[in-house]
Amino acid sequence: MITFYPGPSKVYPQVEQYISEAFASGLVSSNHRSRGFMQLLEQTIADLKAKLDVPAGYEAYFVSSATECWEIIAQSLLIDSSLHIYNGAFGEKWMEYTHRISHRASDAAFGLNETLLMDRSAVFSRNELICVTHNETSNGTKVPEDFLLDIRKKVDNLIAVDATSSMAGVVLPWENADIWYASVQKCFGLPAGLAVMIVSPKAVERAIQVGERKHYNSLLFIRDNFLKFQTPFTPNILGIYLLGKVMQQVPPIDEVDKHTRRRAHDWYAFLLENGYELVVENTAMRSDTVIAVRAEKKRIEFLKNAAYKEGITLGNGYGKEKDTSFRIANFPAISDEEIATLKAFLVKMAPN
């Protein structure tokens, strides 16, 4: 099957070879306090930061999932409250999960096709954590390029960003936020079971200020170990190994970004030319990595079933758009040849 599901999505084909190499090396059976693992962790972090152009002062940690990052942030970085800015299901889930832990989360939800702008009259409490969903996987939207910069210019608050379906696919403005996180089963082109968390010196200062050490995944506990190139729990050694190999394999992020944006531009033009309706009408808010197409429920079911018979998996709709949309992943691991196959299918099935 050729899969365009937006997570878990297509894995780089080289991963099969990397798994065999990991098994043959014996590393996947090694102790996570061993020199071999510590060298692996150190090298993987270095390669990740180099390929994604992460600022030197920012630290990288590996945890189990983006969902775990919600928990870490709520436990270890909240003082007064958190404000969640979102327009889709995953941003809302982040807010709800944080509220269950802290009882101090509020939302600033906005409309699907509403251009997200910084409210110049907005007032934030000094210690309020601002949470932004950079790329909303559920509906194919993104925040505008300058939005995080506008927040950064206005306030000195800590900013956390869910980049689950954009990290490793497009260039990220690292210095415009303090906590970034993503699971690897999307733009990283890897199997699920690992997440990347990037934190600024300012976020580290906040964690020290909060001083929370009650959980196995408390941020300070994680950091203490990663500074020694160790982990606070038995880690996903295979996942870390594969991440390191893929980071060595892929081009620098500025090259990946150009490729991703060019293909996204082509996708949107192609779909409109062939009579398909896009979920996101506002061009400024359209994601470069997840493309959402709208139709009536029966037609969506027909298209997905027909695609499956031809060896193509389309992504289901999600959240409010679950029954009336399908999603197309535009992730780096998906080849141009596979995209051509899907486009040929969609031309054949075009409504006009």
GROMACS .gro file of C-alpha atoms in nm:
model
  352
    1MET     CA    1   0.000   0.000   0.000
    2ILE     CA    2   0.105   0.357  -0.070
    3THR     CA    3   0.002   0.550   0.240
    4PHE     CA    4  -0.082   0.918   0.261
    5TYR     CA    5  -0.214   0.885   0.614
    6PRO     CA    6  -0.094   1.186   0.817
    7GLY     CA    7   0.047   0.983   1.104
    8PRO     CA    8   0.157   0.721   1.150
    9SER     CA    9   0.263   0.784   0.796
   10LYS     CA   10   0.508   0.645   0.545
   11VAL     CA   11   0.843   0.538   0.689
   12TYR     CA   12   1.158   0.606   0.489
   13PRO     CA   13   1.239   0.286   0.295
   14GLN     CA   14   1.597   0.294   0.429
   15VAL     CA   15   1.458   0.226   0.778
   16GLU     CA   16   1.432  -0.145   0.695
   17GLN     CA   17   1.809  -0.158   0.644
   18TYR     CA   18   1.872   0.053   0.955
   19ILE     CA   19   1.669  -0.190   1.168
   20SER     CA   20   1.880  -0.481   1.043
   21GLU     CA   21   2.198  -0.287   1.117
   22ALA     CA   22   2.077  -0.205   1.469
   23PHE     CA   23   1.999  -0.570   1.536
   24ALA     CA   24   2.334  -0.687   1.400
   25SER     CA   25   2.523  -0.430   1.610
   26GLY     CA   26   2.373  -0.560   1.933
   27LEU     CA   27   2.297  -0.204   2.038
   28VAL     CA   28   1.925  -0.266   2.082
   29SER     CA   29   2.010  -0.515   2.359
   30SER     CA   30   2.257  -0.286   2.533
   31ASN     CA   31   2.224  -0.127   2.876
   32HIS     CA   32   2.106   0.233   2.853
   33ARG     CA   33   2.380   0.331   3.100
   34SER     CA   34   2.646   0.178   2.876
   35ARG     CA   35   2.907   0.377   2.688
   36GLY     CA   36   2.766   0.257   2.357
   37PHE     CA   37   2.420   0.394   2.426
   38MET     CA   38   2.552   0.722   2.565
   39GLN     CA   39   2.759   0.773   2.251
   40LEU     CA   40   2.451   0.695   2.039
   41LEU     CA   41   2.239   0.946   2.230
   42GLU     CA   42   2.505   1.217   2.209
   43GLN     CA   43   2.552   1.168   1.835
   44THR     CA   44   2.179   1.153   1.763
   45ILE     CA   45   2.118   1.481   1.946
   46ALA     CA   46   2.408   1.645   1.761
   47ASP     CA   47   2.282   1.525   1.421
   48LEU     CA   48   1.923   1.630   1.499
   49LYS     CA   49   2.026   1.981   1.601
   50ALA     CA   50   2.253   2.018   1.301
   51LYS     CA   51   2.002   1.900   1.038
   52LEU     CA   52   1.708   2.095   1.187
   53ASP     CA   53   1.921   2.404   1.255
   54VAL     CA   54   1.830   2.414   1.625
   55PRO     CA   55   2.002   2.705   1.809
   56ALA     CA   56   2.311   2.603   2.004
   57GLY     CA   57   2.166   2.706   2.340
   58TYR     CA   58   1.852   2.495   2.302
   59GLU     CA   59   1.847   2.144   2.449
   60ALA     CA   60   1.692   1.831   2.294
   61TYR     CA   61   1.529   1.544   2.484
   62PHE     CA   62   1.357   1.227   2.365
   63VAL     CA   63   1.034   1.101   2.525
   64SER     CA   64   0.762   0.858   2.421
   65SER     CA   65   0.509   1.076   2.240
   66ALA     CA   66   0.373   1.426   2.183
   67THR     CA   67   0.098   1.337   2.429
   68GLU     CA   68   0.361   1.280   2.697
   69CYS     CA   69   0.495   1.626   2.619
   70TRP     CA   70   0.154   1.768   2.717
   71GLU     CA   71   0.200   1.602   3.055
   72ILE     CA   72   0.560   1.716   3.102
   73ILE     CA   73   0.471   2.076   3.021
   74ALA     CA   74   0.168   2.078   3.252
   75GLN     CA   75   0.363   1.923   3.540
   76SER     CA   76   0.695   2.101   3.512
   77LEU     CA   77   0.643   2.444   3.355
   78LEU     CA   78   0.312   2.587   3.477
   79ILE     CA   79   0.303   2.855   3.747
   80ASP     CA   80  -0.017   3.058   3.708
   81SER     CA   81  -0.201   2.918   3.407
   82SER     CA   82  -0.180   2.823   3.041
   83LEU     CA   83  -0.355   2.983   2.744
   84HIS     CA   84  -0.412   2.755   2.445
   85ILE     CA   85  -0.447   2.905   2.097
   86TYR     CA   86  -0.596   2.658   1.848
   87ASN     CA   87  -0.860   2.592   1.585
   88GLY     CA   88  -0.871   2.213   1.573
   89ALA     CA   89  -0.905   1.888   1.760
   90PHE     CA   90  -0.544   1.835   1.869
   91GLY     CA   91  -0.503   2.187   2.002
   92GLU     CA   92  -0.825   2.140   2.196
   93LYS     CA   93  -0.708   1.804   2.333
   94TRP     CA   94  -0.385   1.964   2.454
   95MET     CA   95  -0.587   2.227   2.639
   96GLU     CA   96  -0.825   1.972   2.791
   97TYR     CA   97  -0.543   1.743   2.902
   98THR     CA   98  -0.357   2.032   3.064
   99HIS     CA   99  -0.673   2.140   3.243
  100ARG     CA  100  -0.721   1.791   3.387
  101ILE     CA  101  -0.372   1.807   3.536
  102SER     CA  102  -0.352   2.171   3.642
  103HIS     CA  103  -0.711   2.306   3.651
  104ARG     CA  104  -0.553   2.627   3.521
  105ALA     CA  105  -0.589   2.603   3.142
  106SER     CA  106  -0.798   2.839   2.929
  107ASP     CA  107  -0.856   2.857   2.556
  108ALA     CA  108  -0.840   3.115   2.280
  109ALA     CA  109  -1.004   2.912   2.006
  110PHE     CA  110  -1.044   3.067   1.661
  111GLY     CA  111  -1.233   2.975   1.344
  112LEU     CA  112  -1.114   2.728   1.083
  113ASN     CA  113  -1.070   2.991   0.812
  114GLU     CA  114  -1.001   3.284   1.041
  115THR     CA  115  -0.660   3.446   0.992
  116LEU     CA  116  -0.477   3.421   1.321
  117LEU     CA  117  -0.342   3.760   1.428
  118MET     CA  118  -0.185   3.880   1.748
  119ASP     CA  119  -0.443   4.080   1.945
  120ARG     CA  120  -0.258   4.401   2.028
  121SER     CA  121  -0.495   4.466   2.319
  122ALA     CA  122  -0.446   4.120   2.472
  123VAL     CA  123  -0.326   4.112   2.831
  124PHE     CA  124  -0.136   3.811   2.964
  125SER     CA  125  -0.049   3.739   3.323
  126ARG     CA  126   0.326   3.746   3.386
  127ASN     CA  127   0.363   3.371   3.436
  128GLU     CA  128   0.098   3.253   3.190
  129LEU     CA  129   0.226   2.984   2.954
  130ILE     CA  130   0.116   3.050   2.596
  131CYS     CA  131   0.047   2.726   2.403
  132VAL     CA  132   0.020   2.729   2.023
  133THR     CA  133  -0.054   2.450   1.777
  134HIS     CA  134   0.184   2.527   1.492
  135ASN     CA  135   0.031   2.283   1.244
  136GLU     CA  136  -0.314   2.138   1.315
  137THR     CA  137  -0.306   1.782   1.185
  138SER     CA  138  -0.681   1.735   1.220
  139ASN     CA  139  -0.789   2.000   0.969
  140GLY     CA  140  -0.483   2.098   0.764
  141THR     CA  141  -0.419   2.447   0.901
  142LYS     CA  142  -0.107   2.623   1.025
  143VAL     CA  143  -0.033   2.942   1.211
  144PRO     CA  144   0.086   3.230   0.988
  145GLU     CA  145   0.461   3.274   0.950
  146ASP     CA  146   0.488   3.586   1.170
  147PHE     CA  147   0.244   3.493   1.445
  148LEU     CA  148   0.494   3.355   1.695
  149LEU     CA  149   0.726   3.647   1.632
  150ASP     CA  150   0.442   3.890   1.702
  151ILE     CA  151   0.377   3.722   2.039
  152ARG     CA  152   0.749   3.725   2.119
  153LYS     CA  153   0.771   4.098   2.046
  154LYS     CA  154   0.471   4.180   2.266
  155VAL     CA  155   0.524   3.965   2.576
  156ASP     CA  156   0.801   3.797   2.771
  157ASN     CA  157   0.590   3.489   2.849
  158LEU     CA  158   0.705   3.133   2.795
  159ILE     CA  159   0.573   2.996   2.464
  160ALA     CA  160   0.515   2.624   2.397
  161VAL     CA  161   0.449   2.492   2.046
  162ASP     CA  162   0.300   2.166   1.918
  163ALA     CA  163   0.491   2.104   1.593
  164THR     CA  164   0.392   1.739   1.565
  165SER     CA  165   0.311   1.748   1.195
  166SER     CA  166   0.559   2.016   1.088
  167MET     CA  167   0.891   1.949   1.268
  168ALA     CA  168   1.143   1.800   1.020
  169GLY     CA  169   0.916   1.902   0.732
  170VAL     CA  170   0.956   2.280   0.730
  171VAL     CA  171   1.190   2.537   0.882
  172LEU     CA  172   1.076   2.631   1.232
  173PRO     CA  173   1.138   2.970   1.398
  174TRP     CA  174   1.299   2.812   1.703
  175GLU     CA  175   1.391   3.134   1.881
  176ASN     CA  176   1.032   3.262   1.868
  177ALA     CA  177   0.924   2.997   2.122
  178ASP     CA  178   1.067   2.810   2.421
  179ILE     CA  179   0.929   2.457   2.405
  180TRP     CA  180   0.883   2.269   2.079
  181TYR     CA  181   0.773   1.908   2.050
  182ALA     CA  182   0.679   1.650   1.789
  183SER     CA  183   0.628   1.278   1.747
  184VAL     CA  184   0.846   1.108   1.485
  185GLN     CA  185   0.575   0.921   1.294
  186LYS     CA  186   0.500   1.216   1.066
  187CYS     CA  187   0.762   1.438   0.900
  188PHE     CA  188   1.053   1.242   1.048
  189GLY     CA  189   0.945   0.936   0.846
  190LEU     CA  190   0.990   0.694   1.136
  191PRO     CA  191   0.778   0.436   1.322
  192ALA     CA  192   0.573   0.566   1.615
  193GLY     CA  193   0.700   0.542   1.972
  194LEU     CA  194   0.935   0.838   2.010
  195ALA     CA  195   0.900   1.214   2.043
  196VAL     CA  196   1.144   1.503   2.024
  197MET     CA  197   1.128   1.789   2.275
  198ILE     CA  198   1.335   2.104   2.218
  199VAL     CA  199   1.364   2.359   2.502
  200SER     CA  200   1.523   2.703   2.532
  201PRO     CA  201   1.744   2.830   2.816
  202LYS     CA  202   1.442   3.033   2.928
  203ALA     CA  203   1.233   2.715   2.956
  204VAL     CA  204   1.507   2.552   3.161
  205GLU     CA  205   1.506   2.852   3.396
  206ARG     CA  206   1.128   2.816   3.435
  207ALA     CA  207   1.160   2.444   3.513
  208ILE     CA  208   1.419   2.523   3.780
  209GLN     CA  209   1.190   2.792   3.921
  210VAL     CA  210   0.895   2.552   3.940
  211GLY     CA  211   1.121   2.282   4.085
  212GLU     CA  212   0.886   1.994   4.009
  213ARG     CA  213   1.046   1.649   4.059
  214LYS     CA  214   0.750   1.429   4.155
  215HIS     CA  215   0.727   1.222   3.836
  216TYR     CA  216   0.952   0.990   3.638
  217ASN     CA  217   0.910   1.231   3.345
  218SER     CA  218   0.957   1.557   3.535
  219LEU     CA  219   1.146   1.792   3.307
  220LEU     CA  220   1.428   1.849   3.555
  221PHE     CA  221   1.475   1.474   3.600
  222ILE     CA  222   1.484   1.426   3.223
  223ARG     CA  223   1.732   1.711   3.186
  224ASP     CA  224   1.961   1.586   3.462
  225ASN     CA  225   1.999   1.260   3.273
  226PHE     CA  226   2.026   1.401   2.921
  227LEU     CA  227   2.308   1.632   3.027
  228LYS     CA  228   2.500   1.310   3.093
  229PHE     CA  229   2.366   1.154   2.768
  230GLN     CA  230   2.153   0.917   2.969
  231THR     CA  231   1.778   0.881   3.019
  232PRO     CA  232   1.565   0.869   3.337
  233PHE     CA  233   1.395   0.548   3.222
  234THR     CA  234   1.473   0.260   2.988
  235PRO     CA  235   1.438   0.433   2.651
  236ASN     CA  236   1.330   0.335   2.303
  237ILE     CA  237   1.687   0.254   2.196
  238LEU     CA  238   1.583   0.133   1.851
  239GLY     CA  239   1.378   0.450   1.793
  240ILE     CA  240   1.672   0.670   1.893
  241TYR     CA  241   1.905   0.468   1.668
  242LEU     CA  242   1.667   0.506   1.372
  243LEU     CA  243   1.622   0.878   1.437
  244GLY     CA  244   1.998   0.923   1.430
  245LYS     CA  245   2.034   0.732   1.104
  246VAL     CA  246   1.753   0.929   0.937
  247MET     CA  247   1.904   1.258   1.054
  248GLN     CA  248   2.231   1.157   0.888
  249GLN     CA  249   2.041   1.063   0.573
  250VAL     CA  250   1.815   1.364   0.514
  251PRO     CA  251   1.924   1.699   0.363
  252PRO     CA  252   1.947   2.012   0.581
  253ILE     CA  253   1.606   2.148   0.681
  254ASP     CA  254   1.622   2.450   0.450
  255GLU     CA  255   1.638   2.213   0.152
  256VAL     CA  256   1.360   1.994   0.292
  257ASP     CA  257   1.150   2.306   0.353
  258LYS     CA  258   1.175   2.420  -0.008
  259HIS     CA  259   1.076   2.075  -0.133
  260THR     CA  260   0.781   2.052   0.110
  261ARG     CA  261   0.646   2.398   0.023
  262ARG     CA  262   0.682   2.344  -0.351
  263ARG     CA  263   0.489   2.017  -0.332
  264ALA     CA  264   0.221   2.178  -0.112
  265HIS     CA  265   0.177   2.459  -0.364
  266ASP     CA  266   0.142   2.204  -0.642
  267TRP     CA  267  -0.107   1.997  -0.439
  268TYR     CA  268  -0.339   2.289  -0.371
  269ALA     CA  269  -0.329   2.405  -0.734
  270PHE     CA  270  -0.390   2.051  -0.861
  271LEU     CA  271  -0.688   1.987  -0.633
  272LEU     CA  272  -0.861   2.312  -0.723
  273GLU     CA  273  -0.795   2.263  -1.094
  274ASN     CA  274  -0.962   1.923  -1.076
  275GLY     CA  275  -1.273   2.038  -0.893
  276TYR     CA  276  -1.192   1.927  -0.539
  277GLU     CA  277  -1.304   2.142  -0.245
  278LEU     CA  278  -1.046   2.230   0.018
  279VAL     CA  279  -1.132   2.234   0.388
  280VAL     CA  280  -0.912   2.540   0.437
  281GLU     CA  281  -1.026   2.823   0.213
  282ASN     CA  282  -0.795   3.083   0.367
  283THR     CA  283  -0.465   3.049   0.179
  284ALA     CA  284  -0.268   3.210   0.464
  285MET     CA  285  -0.378   2.930   0.697
  286ARG     CA  286  -0.320   2.627   0.473
  287SER     CA  287  -0.074   2.373   0.605
  288ASP     CA  288   0.228   2.277   0.397
  289THR     CA  289   0.240   1.924   0.539
  290VAL     CA  290  -0.124   1.812   0.579
  291ILE     CA  291  -0.378   1.883   0.305
  292ALA     CA  292  -0.747   1.840   0.385
  293VAL     CA  293  -1.012   1.786   0.116
  294ARG     CA  294  -1.386   1.822   0.179
  295ALA     CA  295  -1.680   1.642   0.021
  296GLU     CA  296  -2.011   1.485   0.119
  297LYS     CA  297  -1.989   1.185   0.351
  298LYS     CA  298  -2.088   0.928   0.087
  299ARG     CA  299  -1.835   1.060  -0.163
  300ILE     CA  300  -1.560   1.056   0.100
  301GLU     CA  301  -1.635   0.691   0.176
  302PHE     CA  302  -1.643   0.610  -0.196
  303LEU     CA  303  -1.307   0.780  -0.264
  304LYS     CA  304  -1.132   0.612   0.028
  305ASN     CA  305  -1.264   0.268  -0.069
  306ALA     CA  306  -1.176   0.316  -0.435
  307ALA     CA  307  -0.827   0.436  -0.345
  308TYR     CA  308  -0.774   0.136  -0.117
  309LYS     CA  309  -0.862  -0.102  -0.400
  310GLU     CA  310  -0.586   0.062  -0.605
  311GLY     CA  311  -0.330   0.027  -0.328
  312ILE     CA  312  -0.358   0.381  -0.189
  313THR     CA  313  -0.444   0.475   0.170
  314LEU     CA  314  -0.599   0.819   0.215
  315GLY     CA  315  -0.607   0.976   0.559
  316ASN     CA  316  -0.941   0.979   0.737
  317GLY     CA  317  -1.096   1.307   0.840
  318TYR     CA  318  -1.063   1.400   1.206
  319GLY     CA  319  -1.260   1.589   1.468
  320LYS     CA  320  -1.537   1.808   1.330
  321GLU     CA  321  -1.431   1.719   0.975
  322LYS     CA  322  -1.418   1.343   1.041
  323ASP     CA  323  -1.697   1.232   0.806
  324THR     CA  324  -1.673   1.503   0.543
  325SER     CA  325  -1.303   1.515   0.460
  326PHE     CA  326  -0.996   1.311   0.379
  327ARG     CA  327  -0.638   1.417   0.446
  328ILE     CA  328  -0.324   1.387   0.237
  329ALA     CA  329   0.014   1.379   0.410
  330ASN     CA  330   0.280   1.587   0.236
  331PHE     CA  331   0.570   1.451   0.439
  332PRO     CA  332   0.931   1.425   0.316
  333ALA     CA  333   0.940   1.042   0.313
  334ILE     CA  334   0.664   1.030   0.050
  335SER     CA  335   0.817   1.016  -0.297
  336ASP     CA  336   0.723   1.225  -0.600
  337GLU     CA  337   0.638   0.900  -0.780
  338GLU     CA  338   0.386   0.809  -0.510
  339ILE     CA  339   0.234   1.155  -0.532
  340ALA     CA  340   0.201   1.112  -0.909
  341THR     CA  341   0.014   0.785  -0.851
  342LEU     CA  342  -0.234   0.951  -0.617
  343LYS     CA  343  -0.281   1.245  -0.852
  344ALA     CA  344  -0.358   1.007  -1.140
  345PHE     CA  345  -0.622   0.841  -0.921
  346LEU     CA  346  -0.774   1.174  -0.821
  347VAL     CA  347  -0.788   1.292  -1.183
  348LYS     CA  348  -0.978   0.975  -1.272
  349MET     CA  349  -1.217   1.037  -0.979
  350ALA     CA  350  -1.246   1.413  -1.026
  351PRO     CA  351  -1.596   1.559  -0.979
  352ASN     CA  352  -1.580   1.772  -1.294
   0.00000   0.00000   0.00000
